[in-house]
Short mmCIF file of C-alpha atoms and ligand atoms in Angstrom, two decimals:
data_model
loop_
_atom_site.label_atom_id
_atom_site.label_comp_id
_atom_site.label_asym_id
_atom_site.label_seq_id
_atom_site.Cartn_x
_atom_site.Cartn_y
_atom_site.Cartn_z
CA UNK A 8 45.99 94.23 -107.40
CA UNK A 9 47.63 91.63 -109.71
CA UNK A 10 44.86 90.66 -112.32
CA UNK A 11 45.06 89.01 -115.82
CA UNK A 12 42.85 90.27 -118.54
CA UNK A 13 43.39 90.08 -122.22
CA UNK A 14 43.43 93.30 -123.33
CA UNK A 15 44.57 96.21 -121.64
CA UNK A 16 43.54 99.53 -122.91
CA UNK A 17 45.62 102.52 -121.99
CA UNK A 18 43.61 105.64 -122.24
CA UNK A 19 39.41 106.11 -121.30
CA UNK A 20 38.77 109.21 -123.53
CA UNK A 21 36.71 109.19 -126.07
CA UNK A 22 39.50 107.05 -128.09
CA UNK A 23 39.93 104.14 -125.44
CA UNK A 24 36.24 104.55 -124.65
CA UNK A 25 34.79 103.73 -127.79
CA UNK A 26 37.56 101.14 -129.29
CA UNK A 27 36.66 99.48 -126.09
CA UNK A 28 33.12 99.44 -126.53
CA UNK A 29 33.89 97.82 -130.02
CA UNK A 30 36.46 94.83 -128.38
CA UNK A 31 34.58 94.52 -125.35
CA UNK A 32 32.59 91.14 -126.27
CA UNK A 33 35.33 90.09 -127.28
CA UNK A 34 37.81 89.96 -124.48
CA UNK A 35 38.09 90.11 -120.98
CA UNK A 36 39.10 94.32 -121.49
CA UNK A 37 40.39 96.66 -118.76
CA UNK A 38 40.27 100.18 -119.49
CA UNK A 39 43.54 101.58 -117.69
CA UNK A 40 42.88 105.55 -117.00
CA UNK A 41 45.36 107.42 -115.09
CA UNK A 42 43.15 110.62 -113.95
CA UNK A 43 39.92 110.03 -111.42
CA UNK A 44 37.53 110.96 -114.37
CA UNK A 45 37.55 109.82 -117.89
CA UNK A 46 37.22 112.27 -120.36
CA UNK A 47 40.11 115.11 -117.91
CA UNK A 48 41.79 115.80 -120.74
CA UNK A 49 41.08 116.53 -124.81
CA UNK A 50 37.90 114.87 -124.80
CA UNK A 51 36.42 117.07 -121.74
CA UNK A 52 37.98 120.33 -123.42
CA UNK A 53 36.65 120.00 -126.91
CA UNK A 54 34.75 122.91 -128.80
CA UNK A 55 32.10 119.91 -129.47
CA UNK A 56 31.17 120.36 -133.53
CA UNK A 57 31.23 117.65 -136.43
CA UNK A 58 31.97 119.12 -139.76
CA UNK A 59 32.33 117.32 -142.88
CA UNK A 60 35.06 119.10 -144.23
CA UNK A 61 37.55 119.91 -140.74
CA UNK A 62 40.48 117.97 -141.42
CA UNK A 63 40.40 117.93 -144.55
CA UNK A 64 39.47 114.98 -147.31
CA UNK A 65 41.09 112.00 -145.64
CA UNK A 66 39.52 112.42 -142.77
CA UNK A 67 35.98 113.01 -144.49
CA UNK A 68 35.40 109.36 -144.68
CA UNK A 69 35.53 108.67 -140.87
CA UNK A 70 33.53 112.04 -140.23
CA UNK A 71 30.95 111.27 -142.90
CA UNK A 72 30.47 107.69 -141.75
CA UNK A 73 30.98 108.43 -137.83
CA UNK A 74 28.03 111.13 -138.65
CA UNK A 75 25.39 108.26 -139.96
CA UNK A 76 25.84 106.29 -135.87
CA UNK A 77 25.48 109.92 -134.60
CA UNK A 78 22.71 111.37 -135.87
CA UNK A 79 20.90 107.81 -135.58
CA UNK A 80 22.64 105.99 -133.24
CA UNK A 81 21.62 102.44 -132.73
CA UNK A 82 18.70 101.77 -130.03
CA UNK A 83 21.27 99.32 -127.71
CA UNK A 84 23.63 102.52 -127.65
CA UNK A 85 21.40 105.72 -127.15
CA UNK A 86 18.10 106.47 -127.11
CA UNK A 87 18.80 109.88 -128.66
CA UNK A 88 20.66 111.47 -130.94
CA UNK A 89 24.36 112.90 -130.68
CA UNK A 90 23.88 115.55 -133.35
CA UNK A 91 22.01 118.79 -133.52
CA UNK A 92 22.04 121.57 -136.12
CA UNK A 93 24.16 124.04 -136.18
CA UNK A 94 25.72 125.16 -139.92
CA UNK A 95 28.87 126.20 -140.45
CA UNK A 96 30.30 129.79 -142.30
CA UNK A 97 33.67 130.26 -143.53
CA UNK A 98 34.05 133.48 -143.53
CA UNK A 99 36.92 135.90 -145.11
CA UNK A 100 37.69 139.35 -145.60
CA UNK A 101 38.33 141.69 -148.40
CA UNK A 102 42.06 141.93 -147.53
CA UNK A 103 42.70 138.43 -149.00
CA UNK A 104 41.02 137.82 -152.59
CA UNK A 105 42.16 133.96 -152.18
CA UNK A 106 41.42 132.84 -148.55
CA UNK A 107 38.33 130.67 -149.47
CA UNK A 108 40.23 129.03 -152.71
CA UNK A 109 41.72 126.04 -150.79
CA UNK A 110 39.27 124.86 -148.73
CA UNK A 111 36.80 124.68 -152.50
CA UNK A 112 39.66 123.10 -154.15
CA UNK A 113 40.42 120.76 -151.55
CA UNK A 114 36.63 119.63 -151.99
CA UNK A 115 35.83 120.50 -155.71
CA UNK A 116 35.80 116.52 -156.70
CA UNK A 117 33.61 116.02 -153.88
CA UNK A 118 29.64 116.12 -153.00
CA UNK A 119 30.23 118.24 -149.99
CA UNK A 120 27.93 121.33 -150.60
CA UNK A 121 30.11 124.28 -149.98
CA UNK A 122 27.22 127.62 -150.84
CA UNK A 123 28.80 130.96 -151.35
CA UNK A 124 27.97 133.81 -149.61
CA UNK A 125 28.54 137.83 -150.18
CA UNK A 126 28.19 140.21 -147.56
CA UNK A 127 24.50 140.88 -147.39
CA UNK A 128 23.65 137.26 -146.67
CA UNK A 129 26.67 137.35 -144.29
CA UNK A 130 25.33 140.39 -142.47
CA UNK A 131 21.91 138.86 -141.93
CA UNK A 132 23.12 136.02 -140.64
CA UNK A 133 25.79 137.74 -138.44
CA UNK A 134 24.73 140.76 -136.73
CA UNK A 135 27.45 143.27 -136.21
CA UNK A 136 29.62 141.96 -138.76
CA UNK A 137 32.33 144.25 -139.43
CA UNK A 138 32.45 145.92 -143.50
CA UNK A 139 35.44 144.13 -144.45
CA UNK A 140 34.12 140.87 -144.09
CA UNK A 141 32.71 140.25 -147.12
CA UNK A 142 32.85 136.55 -148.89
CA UNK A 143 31.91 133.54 -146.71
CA UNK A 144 31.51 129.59 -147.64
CA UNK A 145 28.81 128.17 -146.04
CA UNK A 146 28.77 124.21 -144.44
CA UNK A 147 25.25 123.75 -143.28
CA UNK A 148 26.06 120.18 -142.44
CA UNK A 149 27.89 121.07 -139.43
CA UNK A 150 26.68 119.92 -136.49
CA UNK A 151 27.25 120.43 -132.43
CA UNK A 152 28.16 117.05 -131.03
CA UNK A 153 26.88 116.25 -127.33
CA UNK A 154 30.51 114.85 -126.24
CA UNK A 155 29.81 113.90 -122.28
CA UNK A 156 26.78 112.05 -123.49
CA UNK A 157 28.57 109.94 -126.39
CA UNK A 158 31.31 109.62 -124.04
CA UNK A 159 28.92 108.11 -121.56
CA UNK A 160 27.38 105.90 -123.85
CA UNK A 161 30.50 104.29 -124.68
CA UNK A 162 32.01 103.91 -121.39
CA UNK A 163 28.00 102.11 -120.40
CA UNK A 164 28.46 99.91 -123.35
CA UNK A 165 32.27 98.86 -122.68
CA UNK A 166 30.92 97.94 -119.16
CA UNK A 167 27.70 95.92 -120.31
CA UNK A 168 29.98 93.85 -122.29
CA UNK A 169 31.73 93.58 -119.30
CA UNK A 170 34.74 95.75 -119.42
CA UNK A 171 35.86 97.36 -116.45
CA UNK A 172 37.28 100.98 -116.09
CA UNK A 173 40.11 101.50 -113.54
CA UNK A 174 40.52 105.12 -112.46
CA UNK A 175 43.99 107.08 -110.82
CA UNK A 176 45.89 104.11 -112.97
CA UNK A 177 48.48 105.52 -114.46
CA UNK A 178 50.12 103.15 -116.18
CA UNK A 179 54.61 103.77 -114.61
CA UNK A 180 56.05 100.99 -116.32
CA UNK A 181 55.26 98.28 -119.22
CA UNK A 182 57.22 95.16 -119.60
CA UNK A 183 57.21 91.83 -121.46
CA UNK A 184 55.72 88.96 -119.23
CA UNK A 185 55.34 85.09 -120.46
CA UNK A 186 51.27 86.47 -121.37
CA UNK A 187 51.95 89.16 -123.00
CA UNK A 188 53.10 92.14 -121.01
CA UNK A 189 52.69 93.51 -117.87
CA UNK A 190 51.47 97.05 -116.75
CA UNK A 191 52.55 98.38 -113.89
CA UNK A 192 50.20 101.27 -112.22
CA UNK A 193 49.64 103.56 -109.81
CA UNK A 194 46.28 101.31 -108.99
CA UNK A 195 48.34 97.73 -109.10
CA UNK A 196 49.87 95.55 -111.86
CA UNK A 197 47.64 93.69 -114.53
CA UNK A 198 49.15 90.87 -116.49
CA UNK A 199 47.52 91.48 -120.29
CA UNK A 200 47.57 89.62 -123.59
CA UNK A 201 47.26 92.85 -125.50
CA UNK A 202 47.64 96.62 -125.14
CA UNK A 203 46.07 99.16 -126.56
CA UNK A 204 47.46 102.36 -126.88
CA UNK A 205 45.39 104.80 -126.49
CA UNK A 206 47.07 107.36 -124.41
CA UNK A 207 46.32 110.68 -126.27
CA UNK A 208 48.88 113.13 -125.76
CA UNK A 209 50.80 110.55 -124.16
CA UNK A 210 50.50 107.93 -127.14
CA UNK A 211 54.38 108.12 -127.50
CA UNK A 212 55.18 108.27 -123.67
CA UNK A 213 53.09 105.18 -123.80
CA UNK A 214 55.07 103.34 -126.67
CA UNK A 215 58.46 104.03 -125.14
CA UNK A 216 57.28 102.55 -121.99
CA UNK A 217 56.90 99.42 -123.52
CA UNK A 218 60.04 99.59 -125.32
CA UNK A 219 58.71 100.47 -128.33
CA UNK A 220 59.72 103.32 -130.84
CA UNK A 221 58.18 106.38 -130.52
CA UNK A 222 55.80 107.59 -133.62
CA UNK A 223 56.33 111.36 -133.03
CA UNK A 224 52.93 111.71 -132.12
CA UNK A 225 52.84 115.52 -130.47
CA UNK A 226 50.38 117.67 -128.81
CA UNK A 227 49.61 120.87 -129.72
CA UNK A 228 47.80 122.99 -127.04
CA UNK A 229 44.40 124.74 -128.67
CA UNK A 230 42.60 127.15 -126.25
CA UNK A 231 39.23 128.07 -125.74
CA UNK A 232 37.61 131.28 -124.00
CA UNK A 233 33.83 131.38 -123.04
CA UNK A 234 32.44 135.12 -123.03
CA UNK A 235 29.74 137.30 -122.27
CA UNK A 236 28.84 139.59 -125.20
CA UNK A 237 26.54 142.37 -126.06
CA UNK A 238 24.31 141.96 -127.58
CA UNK A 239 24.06 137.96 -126.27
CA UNK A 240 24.80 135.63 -129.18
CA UNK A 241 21.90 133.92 -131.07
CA UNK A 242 21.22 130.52 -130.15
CA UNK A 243 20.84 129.93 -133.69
CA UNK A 244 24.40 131.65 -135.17
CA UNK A 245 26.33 128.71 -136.83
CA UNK A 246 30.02 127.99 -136.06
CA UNK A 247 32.08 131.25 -137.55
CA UNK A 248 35.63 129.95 -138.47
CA UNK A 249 38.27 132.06 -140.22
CA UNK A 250 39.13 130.88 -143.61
CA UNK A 251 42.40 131.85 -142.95
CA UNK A 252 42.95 129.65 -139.58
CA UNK A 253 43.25 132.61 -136.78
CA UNK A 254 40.06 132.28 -135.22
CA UNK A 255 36.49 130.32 -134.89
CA UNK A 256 33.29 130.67 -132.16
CA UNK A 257 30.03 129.80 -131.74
CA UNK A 258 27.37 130.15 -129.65
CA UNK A 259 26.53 128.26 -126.13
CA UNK A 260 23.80 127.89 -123.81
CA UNK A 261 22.21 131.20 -122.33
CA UNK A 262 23.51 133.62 -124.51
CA UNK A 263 27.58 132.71 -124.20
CA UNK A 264 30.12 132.59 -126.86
CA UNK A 265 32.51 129.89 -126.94
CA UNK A 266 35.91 130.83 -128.90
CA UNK A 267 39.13 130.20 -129.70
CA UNK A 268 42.25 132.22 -131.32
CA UNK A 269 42.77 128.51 -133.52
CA UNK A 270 46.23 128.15 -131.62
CA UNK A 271 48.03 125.51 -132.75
CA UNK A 272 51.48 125.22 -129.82
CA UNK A 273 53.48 122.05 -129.41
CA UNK A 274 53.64 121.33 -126.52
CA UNK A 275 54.87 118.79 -123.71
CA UNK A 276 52.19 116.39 -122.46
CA UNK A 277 50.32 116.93 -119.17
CA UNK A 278 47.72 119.16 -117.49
CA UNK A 279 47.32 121.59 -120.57
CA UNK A 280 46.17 125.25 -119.52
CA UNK A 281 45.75 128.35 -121.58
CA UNK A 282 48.31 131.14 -121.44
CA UNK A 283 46.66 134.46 -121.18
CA UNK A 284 48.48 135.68 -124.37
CA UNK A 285 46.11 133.02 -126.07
CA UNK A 286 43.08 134.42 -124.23
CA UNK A 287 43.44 138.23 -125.29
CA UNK A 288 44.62 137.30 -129.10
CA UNK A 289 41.73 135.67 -128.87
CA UNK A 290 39.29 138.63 -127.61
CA UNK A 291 41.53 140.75 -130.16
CA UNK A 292 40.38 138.82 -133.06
CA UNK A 293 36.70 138.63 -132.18
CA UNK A 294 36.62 142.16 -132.07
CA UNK A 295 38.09 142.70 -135.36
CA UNK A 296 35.16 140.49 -136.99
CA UNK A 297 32.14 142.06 -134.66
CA UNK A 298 31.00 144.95 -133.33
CA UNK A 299 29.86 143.14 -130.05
CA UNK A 300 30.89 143.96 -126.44
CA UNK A 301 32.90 141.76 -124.79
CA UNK A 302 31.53 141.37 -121.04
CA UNK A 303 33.12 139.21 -119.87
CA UNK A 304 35.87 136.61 -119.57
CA UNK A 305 34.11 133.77 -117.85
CA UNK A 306 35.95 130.47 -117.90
CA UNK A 307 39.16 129.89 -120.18
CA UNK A 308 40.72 126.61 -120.73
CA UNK A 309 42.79 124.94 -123.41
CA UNK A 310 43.46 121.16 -124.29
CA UNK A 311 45.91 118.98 -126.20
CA UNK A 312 45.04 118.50 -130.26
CA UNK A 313 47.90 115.23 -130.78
CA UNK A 314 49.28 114.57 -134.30
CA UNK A 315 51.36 112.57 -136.33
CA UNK A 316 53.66 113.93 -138.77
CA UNK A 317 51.56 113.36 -141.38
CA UNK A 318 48.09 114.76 -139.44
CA UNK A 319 46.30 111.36 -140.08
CA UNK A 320 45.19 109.05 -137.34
CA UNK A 321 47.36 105.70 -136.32
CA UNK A 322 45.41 102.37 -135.88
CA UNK A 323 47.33 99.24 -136.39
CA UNK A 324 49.94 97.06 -134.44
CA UNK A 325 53.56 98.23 -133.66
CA UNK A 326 55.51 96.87 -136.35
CA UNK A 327 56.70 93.71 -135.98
CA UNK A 328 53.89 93.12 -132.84
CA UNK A 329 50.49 91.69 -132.69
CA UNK A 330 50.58 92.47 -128.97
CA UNK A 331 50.76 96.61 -129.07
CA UNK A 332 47.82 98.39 -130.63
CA UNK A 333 47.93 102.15 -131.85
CA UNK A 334 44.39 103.97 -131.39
CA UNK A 335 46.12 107.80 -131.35
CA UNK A 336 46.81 110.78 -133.48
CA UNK A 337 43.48 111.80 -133.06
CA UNK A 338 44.25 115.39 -133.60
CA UNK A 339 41.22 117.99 -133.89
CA UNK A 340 38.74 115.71 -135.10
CA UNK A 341 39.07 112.88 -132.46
CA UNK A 342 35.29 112.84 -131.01
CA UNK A 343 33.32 113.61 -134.70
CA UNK A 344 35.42 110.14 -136.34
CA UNK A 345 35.10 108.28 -133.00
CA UNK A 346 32.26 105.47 -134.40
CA UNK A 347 33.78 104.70 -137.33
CA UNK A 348 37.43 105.10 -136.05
CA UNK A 349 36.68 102.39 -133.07
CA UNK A 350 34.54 100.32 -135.82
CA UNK A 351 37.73 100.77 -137.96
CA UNK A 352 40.46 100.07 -135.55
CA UNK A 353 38.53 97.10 -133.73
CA UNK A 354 38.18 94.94 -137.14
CA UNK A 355 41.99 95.43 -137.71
CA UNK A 356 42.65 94.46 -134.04
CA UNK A 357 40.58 91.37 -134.64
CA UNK A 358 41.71 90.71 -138.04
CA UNK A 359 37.82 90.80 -138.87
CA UNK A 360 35.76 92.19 -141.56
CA UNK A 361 35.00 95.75 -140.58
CA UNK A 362 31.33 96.75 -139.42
CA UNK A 363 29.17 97.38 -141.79
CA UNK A 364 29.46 101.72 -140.72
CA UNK A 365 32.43 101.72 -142.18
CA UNK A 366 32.61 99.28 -145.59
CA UNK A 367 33.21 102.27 -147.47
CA UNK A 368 36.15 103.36 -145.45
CA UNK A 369 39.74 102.80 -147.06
CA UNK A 370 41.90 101.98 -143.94
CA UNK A 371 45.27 102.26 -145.59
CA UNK A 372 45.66 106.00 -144.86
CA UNK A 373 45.64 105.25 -141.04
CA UNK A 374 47.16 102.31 -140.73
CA UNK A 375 50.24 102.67 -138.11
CA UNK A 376 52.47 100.34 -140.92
CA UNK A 377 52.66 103.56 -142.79
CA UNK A 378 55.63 104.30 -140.66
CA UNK A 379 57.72 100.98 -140.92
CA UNK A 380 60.64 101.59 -142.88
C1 FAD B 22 40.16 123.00 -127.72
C2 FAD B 22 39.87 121.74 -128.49
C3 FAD B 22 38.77 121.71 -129.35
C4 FAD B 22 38.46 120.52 -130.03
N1 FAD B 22 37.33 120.49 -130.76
C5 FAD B 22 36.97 119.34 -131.37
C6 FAD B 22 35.75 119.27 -132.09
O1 FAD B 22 35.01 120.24 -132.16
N2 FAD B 22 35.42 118.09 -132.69
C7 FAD B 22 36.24 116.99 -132.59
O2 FAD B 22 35.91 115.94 -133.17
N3 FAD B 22 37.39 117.03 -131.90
C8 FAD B 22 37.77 118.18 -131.29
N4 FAD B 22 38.94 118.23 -130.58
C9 FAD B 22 39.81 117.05 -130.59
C10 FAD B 22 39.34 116.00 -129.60
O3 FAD B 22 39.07 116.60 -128.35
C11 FAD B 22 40.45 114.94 -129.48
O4 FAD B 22 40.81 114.45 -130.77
C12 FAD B 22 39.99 113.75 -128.65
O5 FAD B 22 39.42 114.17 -127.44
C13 FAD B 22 41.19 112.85 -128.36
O6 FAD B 22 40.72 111.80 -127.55
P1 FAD B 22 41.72 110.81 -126.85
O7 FAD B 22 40.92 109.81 -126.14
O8 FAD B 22 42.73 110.37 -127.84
O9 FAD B 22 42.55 111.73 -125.82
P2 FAD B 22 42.21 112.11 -124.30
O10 FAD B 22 40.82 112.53 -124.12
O11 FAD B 22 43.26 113.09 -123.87
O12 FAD B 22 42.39 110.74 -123.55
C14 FAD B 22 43.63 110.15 -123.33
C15 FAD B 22 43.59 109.57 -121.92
O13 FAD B 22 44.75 108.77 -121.70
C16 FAD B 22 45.08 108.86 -120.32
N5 FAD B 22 46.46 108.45 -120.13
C17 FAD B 22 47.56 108.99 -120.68
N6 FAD B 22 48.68 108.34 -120.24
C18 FAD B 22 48.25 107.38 -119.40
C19 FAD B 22 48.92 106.39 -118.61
N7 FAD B 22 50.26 106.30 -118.59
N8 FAD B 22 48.16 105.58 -117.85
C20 FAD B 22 46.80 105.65 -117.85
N9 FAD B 22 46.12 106.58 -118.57
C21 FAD B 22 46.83 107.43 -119.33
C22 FAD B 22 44.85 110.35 -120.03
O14 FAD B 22 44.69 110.58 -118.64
C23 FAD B 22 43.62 110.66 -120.86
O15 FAD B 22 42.43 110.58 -120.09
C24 FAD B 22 39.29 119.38 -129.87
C25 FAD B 22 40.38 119.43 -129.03
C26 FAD B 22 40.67 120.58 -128.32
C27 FAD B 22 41.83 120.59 -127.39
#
């Protein structure tokens, strides 16, 4: 297969997915995937919840605005919504007087609501909660995100506008051709105009390939265990992450807990898997915050969580290109930005006024120039 297109994106999770959606009537658009289902890696292994305040203020804007397409997204996209309640608690023990002070500093200038709560409310709300666990923040704006769906929506929309998705392509080799540049894969060569970069893990290993520098983009492996407990977790128990970082769960479907120990491991790219280390800290910490029974192990798995140095996204040209697009660094937030990221990234591809979603958005803290000097 030799074909010329104009823009070839690299990557069909949830990054290449959507920014395709967004260029898609605009170009002839291939989306380049190396694995033989979109959505193998970080965006099939994600713990699924939008919160306003994960990541921290500069990502807030994209989360905030992303969250105004998800909970109504428009009737050409989805008939249904992406969102569904689910509330968030901070929660911290009696050990540390100050673990809940920087995440209400970081958002004291801001309208989030943040609502303190002491140990009775806490209890109520979390049967079995252990004594020492006392002081919680609670984020009843968190949502759980429906991932395969908005994944699916934005691979459908991609292809109405007539994009079309190549699986088991990996891209092996990129080099300048008198178009543009040419991508050699395991599938065939395509001749594009434009790449887009949006590799994931890989971002970097994608760059290089082109002969362009690297942006230190790394992954970090996160795992996640889901268990069997006694007594079976309420359908209704929000999102329970450590204000200290060691440890967050939440419930599933039937009765399962999803959790993770919050691991945080650079890591080489490829097929990520949890170490059982990861899998028993993370057992070991549940059961110092509950008094449940932990059944069962059922499935484990663990996924790649890629950042920059700085631990904000990259959208923008390579310096000194307009042929070699960044969409990466999506780190632990990369399917609750997605709309207004895509919206976001596609205007600056274009060199067009941005949607609408996302007028309120300052790009500058993304934008991939941030590292030319
Ligand atoms: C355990 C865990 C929990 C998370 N929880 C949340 C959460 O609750 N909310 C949230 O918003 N985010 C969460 N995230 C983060 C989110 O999953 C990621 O930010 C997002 O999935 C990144 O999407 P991506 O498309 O950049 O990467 P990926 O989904 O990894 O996609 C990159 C794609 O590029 C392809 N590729 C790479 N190299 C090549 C090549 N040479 N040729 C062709 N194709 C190539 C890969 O095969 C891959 O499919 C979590 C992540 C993990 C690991």
């Amino acid at each position: 297969m030799n074909r010329q297109i104009d823009i070839a994106v690299i990557g069909a999770g949830i990054a290449g997915a959507s920014i395709a959606a967004e260029l898609a009537p605009h170009a002839r658009l291939i989306l380049v995937e190396a694995e033989d289902y979109p959505g193998y890696h970080s965006t099939g292994r994600s713990a699924a919840f939008w919160s306003e305040s994960y990541g921290g203020p500069f990502i807030r804007p994209l989360t905030v605005a992303s969250g105004l397409f998800l909970g109504n997204p428009p009737a050409d996209f989805s008939d249904c919504p992406f969102l569904s309640p689910r509330g968030a608690i901070y929660l911290a023990s009696s050990d540390d007087d100050d673990a809940l002070r920087p995440l209400e500093e970081q958002f004291a200038e801001s309208d989030l609501m943040l609502k303190k709560l002491g140990r009775r409310e806490l209890s109520s709300i979390i049967p079995g909660l252990r004594p020492e666990w006392d002081r919680g923040l609670a984020e009843d704006s968190c949502r759980d995100i429906d991932v395969a769906a908005l994944h699916a929506a934005y691979l459908k929309q991609a292809r109405k506008h007539g994009a079309e998705l190549v699986l088991n392509a990996k891209a092996l080799q990129i080099e300048r051709s008198p178009g543009g540049w040419r991508v050699h894969s395991s599938a065939g060569d395509f001749e594009a105009t434009k790449i887009v970069n949006a590799a994931g893990a890989w971002a970097d290993t994608v760059a290089r390939m082109a002969g362009l520098p690297a942006l230190d983009i790394r992954p970090h492996r996160r795992t996640m265990v889901q268990l069997r407990v006694n007594p079976t977790a309420a359908p209704d128990l929000p999102l329970i992450i450590d204000a200290l970082g060691s440890f967050y769960f939440k419930p599933e479907a039937g009765g399962r807990l999803w959790l993770s120990p919050h691991d945080e491991t650079p890591s080489e790219p490829g097929d990520c898997a949890p170490d059982e280390i990861d899998v028993a800290l993370a057992v070991e910490r549940l059961q110092q915050v509950v008094d449940w029974k932990v059944e069962k192990v059922e499935r484990r798995w663990a996924g790649f969580r890629s950042f920059a140095p700085d631990r904000l996204p990259v959208y923008g040209y390579a310096a000194g290109r307009d042929d070699f697009f960044w969409f990466a660094g999506q780190g632990g937030f990369g399917i609750q930005t997605a709309p207004a990221a895509a919206k976001l990234a596609a205007a600056l591809f274009l060199g067009q006024t941005p949607d609408p979603l996302v007028a309120g958005v300052d790009p500058d803290p993304y934008l991939a120039e941030r590292f030319m000097n």
